[in-house]
Amino acid sequence: MNKPVTIKQHLHAVARLTFGNAASLIYLGVVAATAVFVTVDTLFVSHEDGSFAGVWLFFLAAPTVFVFLLGSSTWGAEAAGPDWYLYVALVVSVLVQSFVLGWFVRLLRGGAGRTRSAHPKGA
């Protein structure tokens, strides 16, 4: 008999796929290191022209960040929207991609089939 799945179990599964595998953790580590680099470059390094260091964050968050940026125009935001929207779009995009990466790793490993019983009729 199937047990009802609670919201807590869903959130735990989403967190496990987003943060609970090596591929997602490596991706999140690269994004965090890039964010530190961009912050240091923006705050402490003087440039004659503008720095393109922030572009690396968009490359790491692509393609989902561009979906959010296209969606901002439907809400009436000009060009790229306010700064807070760009930061939220970057964070949500990175988390979505980490989740999809974890889901893909689980799919490749056959993780969905491991919860089944060894008995042919599932008893």
PDB file of C-alpha atoms in Angstrom:
ATOM      1  CA  MET A   1       0.000   0.000   0.000  1.00  0.00           C
ATOM      2  CA  ASN A   2       1.332   3.438  -0.890  1.00  0.00           C
ATOM      3  CA  LYS A   3       1.999   5.897   1.894  1.00  0.00           C
ATOM      4  CA  PRO A   4       0.937   9.501   1.333  1.00  0.00           C
ATOM      5  CA  VAL A   5       3.914  11.684   0.517  1.00  0.00           C
ATOM      6  CA  THR A   6       4.207  14.746   2.708  1.00  0.00           C
ATOM      7  CA  ILE A   7       5.499  18.191   1.824  1.00  0.00           C
ATOM      8  CA  LYS A   8       8.440  17.590   4.143  1.00  0.00           C
ATOM      9  CA  GLN A   9       9.444  14.520   2.116  1.00  0.00           C
ATOM     10  CA  HIS A  10       9.182  16.520  -1.118  1.00  0.00           C
ATOM     11  CA  LEU A  11      11.365  19.306   0.280  1.00  0.00           C
ATOM     12  CA  HIS A  12      13.895  16.762   1.533  1.00  0.00           C
ATOM     13  CA  ALA A  13      14.042  15.144  -1.917  1.00  0.00           C
ATOM     14  CA  VAL A  14      14.489  18.528  -3.619  1.00  0.00           C
ATOM     15  CA  ALA A  15      17.249  19.492  -1.177  1.00  0.00           C
ATOM     16  CA  ARG A  16      18.959  16.140  -1.698  1.00  0.00           C
ATOM     17  CA  LEU A  17      18.935  16.587  -5.466  1.00  0.00           C
ATOM     18  CA  THR A  18      20.102  20.201  -5.230  1.00  0.00           C
ATOM     19  CA  PHE A  19      22.837  19.859  -2.596  1.00  0.00           C
ATOM     20  CA  GLY A  20      23.339  16.136  -1.974  1.00  0.00           C
ATOM     21  CA  ASN A  21      25.573  14.911  -4.791  1.00  0.00           C
ATOM     22  CA  ALA A  22      29.093  15.606  -5.926  1.00  0.00           C
ATOM     23  CA  ALA A  23      28.184  17.110  -9.303  1.00  0.00           C
ATOM     24  CA  SER A  24      25.827  19.692  -7.788  1.00  0.00           C
ATOM     25  CA  LEU A  25      28.294  20.553  -5.037  1.00  0.00           C
ATOM     26  CA  ILE A  26      31.113  21.069  -7.541  1.00  0.00           C
ATOM     27  CA  TYR A  27      28.860  23.297  -9.648  1.00  0.00           C
ATOM     28  CA  LEU A  28      27.778  25.323  -6.615  1.00  0.00           C
ATOM     29  CA  GLY A  29      31.425  25.606  -5.504  1.00  0.00           C
ATOM     30  CA  VAL A  30      32.487  26.956  -8.889  1.00  0.00           C
ATOM     31  CA  VAL A  31      29.627  29.465  -8.805  1.00  0.00           C
ATOM     32  CA  ALA A  32      30.538  30.558  -5.260  1.00  0.00           C
ATOM     33  CA  ALA A  33      34.225  30.956  -6.189  1.00  0.00           C
ATOM     34  CA  THR A  34      33.244  32.985  -9.241  1.00  0.00           C
ATOM     35  CA  ALA A  35      30.948  35.180  -7.132  1.00  0.00           C
ATOM     36  CA  VAL A  36      33.834  35.876  -4.736  1.00  0.00           C
ATOM     37  CA  PHE A  37      36.095  36.726  -7.682  1.00  0.00           C
ATOM     38  CA  VAL A  38      33.490  39.081  -9.150  1.00  0.00           C
ATOM     39  CA  THR A  39      32.936  40.756  -5.771  1.00  0.00           C
ATOM     40  CA  VAL A  40      36.662  41.298  -5.174  1.00  0.00           C
ATOM     41  CA  ASP A  41      37.171  42.532  -8.727  1.00  0.00           C
ATOM     42  CA  THR A  42      34.257  44.940  -8.458  1.00  0.00           C
ATOM     43  CA  LEU A  43      35.097  46.357  -5.041  1.00  0.00           C
ATOM     44  CA  PHE A  44      38.890  46.379  -4.859  1.00  0.00           C
ATOM     45  CA  VAL A  45      40.329  46.513  -8.390  1.00  0.00           C
ATOM     46  CA  SER A  46      40.339  49.744 -10.329  1.00  0.00           C
ATOM     47  CA  HIS A  47      39.761  49.560 -14.069  1.00  0.00           C
ATOM     48  CA  GLU A  48      40.030  52.203 -16.728  1.00  0.00           C
ATOM     49  CA  ASP A  49      36.905  50.814 -18.316  1.00  0.00           C
ATOM     50  CA  GLY A  50      34.172  48.673 -16.852  1.00  0.00           C
ATOM     51  CA  SER A  51      35.082  45.132 -15.886  1.00  0.00           C
ATOM     52  CA  PHE A  52      33.468  42.162 -17.565  1.00  0.00           C
ATOM     53  CA  ALA A  53      34.026  39.873 -14.579  1.00  0.00           C
ATOM     54  CA  GLY A  54      30.281  39.711 -13.849  1.00  0.00           C
ATOM     55  CA  VAL A  55      29.684  38.094 -17.213  1.00  0.00           C
ATOM     56  CA  TRP A  56      31.164  34.862 -15.853  1.00  0.00           C
ATOM     57  CA  LEU A  57      28.291  34.556 -13.381  1.00  0.00           C
ATOM     58  CA  PHE A  58      25.826  34.838 -16.236  1.00  0.00           C
ATOM     59  CA  PHE A  59      27.741  32.211 -18.205  1.00  0.00           C
ATOM     60  CA  LEU A  60      27.530  29.832 -15.236  1.00  0.00           C
ATOM     61  CA  ALA A  61      23.828  30.555 -14.726  1.00  0.00           C
ATOM     62  CA  ALA A  62      22.952  30.255 -18.427  1.00  0.00           C
ATOM     63  CA  PRO A  63      20.506  29.299 -19.921  1.00  0.00           C
ATOM     64  CA  THR A  64      17.964  29.627 -17.107  1.00  0.00           C
ATOM     65  CA  VAL A  65      19.010  33.150 -16.139  1.00  0.00           C
ATOM     66  CA  PHE A  66      18.066  34.336 -19.615  1.00  0.00           C
ATOM     67  CA  VAL A  67      14.566  32.923 -19.156  1.00  0.00           C
ATOM     68  CA  PHE A  68      14.225  35.084 -16.035  1.00  0.00           C
ATOM     69  CA  LEU A  69      15.599  38.115 -17.859  1.00  0.00           C
ATOM     70  CA  LEU A  70      13.120  37.617 -20.681  1.00  0.00           C
ATOM     71  CA  GLY A  71      10.372  37.212 -18.094  1.00  0.00           C
ATOM     72  CA  SER A  72      11.252  40.539 -16.503  1.00  0.00           C
ATOM     73  CA  SER A  73      10.079  42.364 -19.590  1.00  0.00           C
ATOM     74  CA  THR A  74       6.616  40.854 -19.200  1.00  0.00           C
ATOM     75  CA  TRP A  75       6.399  42.401 -15.707  1.00  0.00           C
ATOM     76  CA  GLY A  76       7.209  45.845 -17.049  1.00  0.00           C
ATOM     77  CA  ALA A  77      10.861  46.073 -16.027  1.00  0.00           C
ATOM     78  CA  GLU A  78      13.091  48.084 -18.304  1.00  0.00           C
ATOM     79  CA  ALA A  79      15.983  46.418 -20.172  1.00  0.00           C
ATOM     80  CA  ALA A  80      17.569  44.260 -17.465  1.00  0.00           C
ATOM     81  CA  GLY A  81      15.339  45.298 -14.591  1.00  0.00           C
ATOM     82  CA  PRO A  82      16.286  46.497 -11.116  1.00  0.00           C
ATOM     83  CA  ASP A  83      19.455  45.265  -9.429  1.00  0.00           C
ATOM     84  CA  TRP A  84      17.602  43.152  -6.868  1.00  0.00           C
ATOM     85  CA  TYR A  85      15.826  41.295  -9.683  1.00  0.00           C
ATOM     86  CA  LEU A  86      19.150  40.441 -11.344  1.00  0.00           C
ATOM     87  CA  TYR A  87      20.515  39.030  -8.078  1.00  0.00           C
ATOM     88  CA  VAL A  88      17.380  36.992  -7.411  1.00  0.00           C
ATOM     89  CA  ALA A  89      17.373  35.725 -11.003  1.00  0.00           C
ATOM     90  CA  LEU A  90      21.014  34.634 -10.675  1.00  0.00           C
ATOM     91  CA  VAL A  91      20.467  32.808  -7.374  1.00  0.00           C
ATOM     92  CA  VAL A  92      17.281  31.067  -8.485  1.00  0.00           C
ATOM     93  CA  SER A  93      18.863  30.107 -11.817  1.00  0.00           C
ATOM     94  CA  VAL A  94      21.877  28.564 -10.116  1.00  0.00           C
ATOM     95  CA  LEU A  95      19.659  26.615  -7.700  1.00  0.00           C
ATOM     96  CA  VAL A  96      17.425  25.376 -10.529  1.00  0.00           C
ATOM     97  CA  GLN A  97      20.450  24.235 -12.500  1.00  0.00           C
ATOM     98  CA  SER A  98      21.926  22.518  -9.455  1.00  0.00           C
ATOM     99  CA  PHE A  99      18.617  20.678  -8.958  1.00  0.00           C
ATOM    100  CA  VAL A 100      18.497  19.606 -12.619  1.00  0.00           C
ATOM    101  CA  LEU A 101      22.123  18.495 -12.446  1.00  0.00           C
ATOM    102  CA  GLY A 102      21.348  16.381  -9.361  1.00  0.00           C
ATOM    103  CA  TRP A 103      18.279  14.929 -11.048  1.00  0.00           C
ATOM    104  CA  PHE A 104      20.348  14.082 -14.132  1.00  0.00           C
ATOM    105  CA  VAL A 105      23.027  12.362 -12.019  1.00  0.00           C
ATOM    106  CA  ARG A 106      20.319  10.341 -10.254  1.00  0.00           C
ATOM    107  CA  LEU A 107      18.822   9.430 -13.627  1.00  0.00           C
ATOM    108  CA  LEU A 108      22.194   8.233 -14.932  1.00  0.00           C
ATOM    109  CA  ARG A 109      22.827   6.158 -11.820  1.00  0.00           C
ATOM    110  CA  GLY A 110      19.359   4.642 -11.907  1.00  0.00           C
ATOM    111  CA  GLY A 111      18.479   6.031  -8.472  1.00  0.00           C
ATOM    112  CA  ALA A 112      14.722   5.944  -8.977  1.00  0.00           C
ATOM    113  CA  GLY A 113      14.708   2.165  -9.336  1.00  0.00           C
ATOM    114  CA  ARG A 114      16.666   1.452  -6.135  1.00  0.00           C
ATOM    115  CA  THR A 115      13.683   1.906  -3.845  1.00  0.00           C
ATOM    116  CA  ARG A 116      11.801  -1.037  -5.330  1.00  0.00           C
ATOM    117  CA  SER A 117      11.646  -4.388  -3.651  1.00  0.00           C
ATOM    118  CA  ALA A 118      13.706  -7.303  -4.920  1.00  0.00           C
ATOM    119  CA  HIS A 119      10.582  -9.448  -5.031  1.00  0.00           C
ATOM    120  CA  PRO A 120       9.029  -9.593  -8.538  1.00  0.00           C
ATOM    121  CA  LYS A 121       5.537  -8.723  -7.257  1.00  0.00           C
ATOM    122  CA  GLY A 122       6.804  -5.961  -4.960  1.00  0.00           C
ATOM    123  CA  ALA A 123       5.830  -7.771  -1.746  1.00  0.00           C
TER     124      ALA A 123
END
